Amino acid sequence: MKSLNKVYLKGNLGADPQITDKEGRRFGKLNVATNKSYQDKTTGEYKQNTQWHGIRVFNESLLDKVFTTLKKGDAVFIEGELRSYETKDKEETHFRVTEIVIGYDGDLVKIHKEEAV
């Protein structure tokens, strides 16, 4: 059986995108928020749950074409894959990070207002 690592995400940018050049390789960084509304069973009031997703973009054509037009608050559709790695903070505490990575087989599209839900 073949395995599949594919993520589709539709959300809004929490900040302007960043393009970084590290050791001669360019990549982009995004933070995307997804929201889920639900009704609290106890109080009956409507609430919203926001999840934040870290995105890395390694697809050069996306960096040049789409990335430069994106800004905080824009709605986006993302196709990528999950990647996890271990790192540590300034206090040397180890922790695991899971991100969505957009490579050459992924995509990033700005959603225009009339297409956004």
Short mmCIF file of N, CA and C in Angstrom, two decimals, residues 6-13 30-35 51-55 75-82 99-102 107-109 111:
data_model
loop_
_atom_site.label_atom_id
_atom_site.label_comp_id
_atom_site.label_asym_id
_atom_site.label_seq_id
_atom_site.Cartn_x
_atom_site.Cartn_y
_atom_site.Cartn_z
N LYS A 6 -0.69 14.54 2.29
CA LYS A 6 -1.23 15.67 1.55
C LYS A 6 -2.15 16.46 2.46
N VAL A 7 -1.99 17.80 2.46
CA VAL A 7 -2.80 18.69 3.28
C VAL A 7 -3.43 19.74 2.38
N TYR A 8 -4.72 19.99 2.58
CA TYR A 8 -5.42 21.08 1.92
C TYR A 8 -5.92 22.01 3.02
N LEU A 9 -5.64 23.28 2.87
CA LEU A 9 -5.97 24.23 3.92
C LEU A 9 -6.51 25.51 3.30
N LYS A 10 -7.58 26.02 3.88
CA LYS A 10 -8.15 27.29 3.44
C LYS A 10 -8.27 28.17 4.68
N GLY A 11 -7.61 29.32 4.65
CA GLY A 11 -7.62 30.19 5.82
C GLY A 11 -7.15 31.59 5.47
N ASN A 12 -6.80 32.35 6.52
CA ASN A 12 -6.37 33.74 6.35
C ASN A 12 -4.98 33.94 6.94
N LEU A 13 -4.20 34.80 6.25
CA LEU A 13 -2.86 35.11 6.73
C LEU A 13 -2.92 35.94 8.00
N LEU A 30 4.80 31.60 6.25
CA LEU A 30 3.47 32.14 6.44
C LEU A 30 2.88 31.60 7.73
N ASN A 31 1.98 32.34 8.32
CA ASN A 31 1.13 31.84 9.40
C ASN A 31 -0.31 32.00 8.93
N VAL A 32 -1.03 30.88 8.93
CA VAL A 32 -2.40 30.87 8.43
C VAL A 32 -3.34 30.44 9.55
N ALA A 33 -4.44 31.17 9.69
CA ALA A 33 -5.46 30.86 10.69
C ALA A 33 -6.65 30.20 10.02
N THR A 34 -7.14 29.13 10.64
CA THR A 34 -8.40 28.53 10.23
C THR A 34 -9.37 28.66 11.41
N ASN A 35 -10.62 28.89 11.10
CA ASN A 35 -11.62 29.12 12.14
C ASN A 35 -12.75 28.11 12.03
N GLN A 51 -7.34 27.97 14.87
CA GLN A 51 -6.11 27.17 14.85
C GLN A 51 -5.09 27.89 13.97
N TRP A 52 -3.84 27.95 14.41
CA TRP A 52 -2.77 28.58 13.65
C TRP A 52 -1.88 27.51 13.04
N HIS A 53 -1.49 27.72 11.79
CA HIS A 53 -0.68 26.76 11.05
C HIS A 53 0.56 27.46 10.50
N GLY A 54 1.72 26.89 10.78
CA GLY A 54 2.97 27.39 10.21
C GLY A 54 3.17 26.77 8.84
N ILE A 55 3.49 27.62 7.86
CA ILE A 55 3.65 27.18 6.48
C ILE A 55 5.04 27.58 6.00
N ALA A 75 -7.17 35.84 2.20
CA ALA A 75 -7.63 34.44 2.21
C ALA A 75 -6.78 33.66 1.22
N VAL A 76 -6.35 32.45 1.63
CA VAL A 76 -5.50 31.63 0.78
C VAL A 76 -5.97 30.18 0.80
N PHE A 77 -5.66 29.47 -0.29
CA PHE A 77 -5.85 28.03 -0.37
C PHE A 77 -4.47 27.42 -0.53
N ILE A 78 -4.16 26.42 0.29
CA ILE A 78 -2.84 25.82 0.32
C ILE A 78 -2.95 24.32 0.09
N GLU A 79 -2.03 23.81 -0.72
CA GLU A 79 -1.86 22.37 -0.91
C GLU A 79 -0.41 22.05 -0.60
N GLY A 80 -0.19 21.22 0.39
CA GLY A 80 1.17 20.88 0.78
C GLY A 80 1.22 19.55 1.49
N GLU A 81 2.25 19.37 2.31
CA GLU A 81 2.39 18.15 3.09
C GLU A 81 2.88 18.49 4.49
N LEU A 82 2.60 17.60 5.44
CA LEU A 82 3.03 17.79 6.81
C LEU A 82 4.48 17.35 6.98
N GLU A 99 4.84 21.46 10.62
CA GLU A 99 4.51 22.53 9.68
C GLU A 99 3.89 21.93 8.43
N ILE A 100 3.31 22.81 7.65
CA ILE A 100 2.87 22.43 6.31
C ILE A 100 3.91 22.98 5.35
N VAL A 101 4.42 22.11 4.49
CA VAL A 101 5.46 22.48 3.54
C VAL A 101 4.88 22.45 2.14
N ILE A 102 5.12 23.54 1.40
CA ILE A 102 4.71 23.61 0.00
C ILE A 102 5.96 23.49 -0.85
N ASP A 107 0.79 23.86 -3.86
CA ASP A 107 0.25 25.07 -4.46
C ASP A 107 -0.17 26.05 -3.37
N LEU A 108 -0.20 27.32 -3.75
CA LEU A 108 -0.63 28.41 -2.87
C LEU A 108 -1.37 29.40 -3.76
N VAL A 109 -2.66 29.62 -3.45
CA VAL A 109 -3.49 30.49 -4.28
C VAL A 109 -4.18 31.50 -3.39
N ILE A 111 -7.23 33.68 -2.55
CA ILE A 111 -8.66 33.58 -2.81
C ILE A 111 -9.23 35.00 -2.83
#
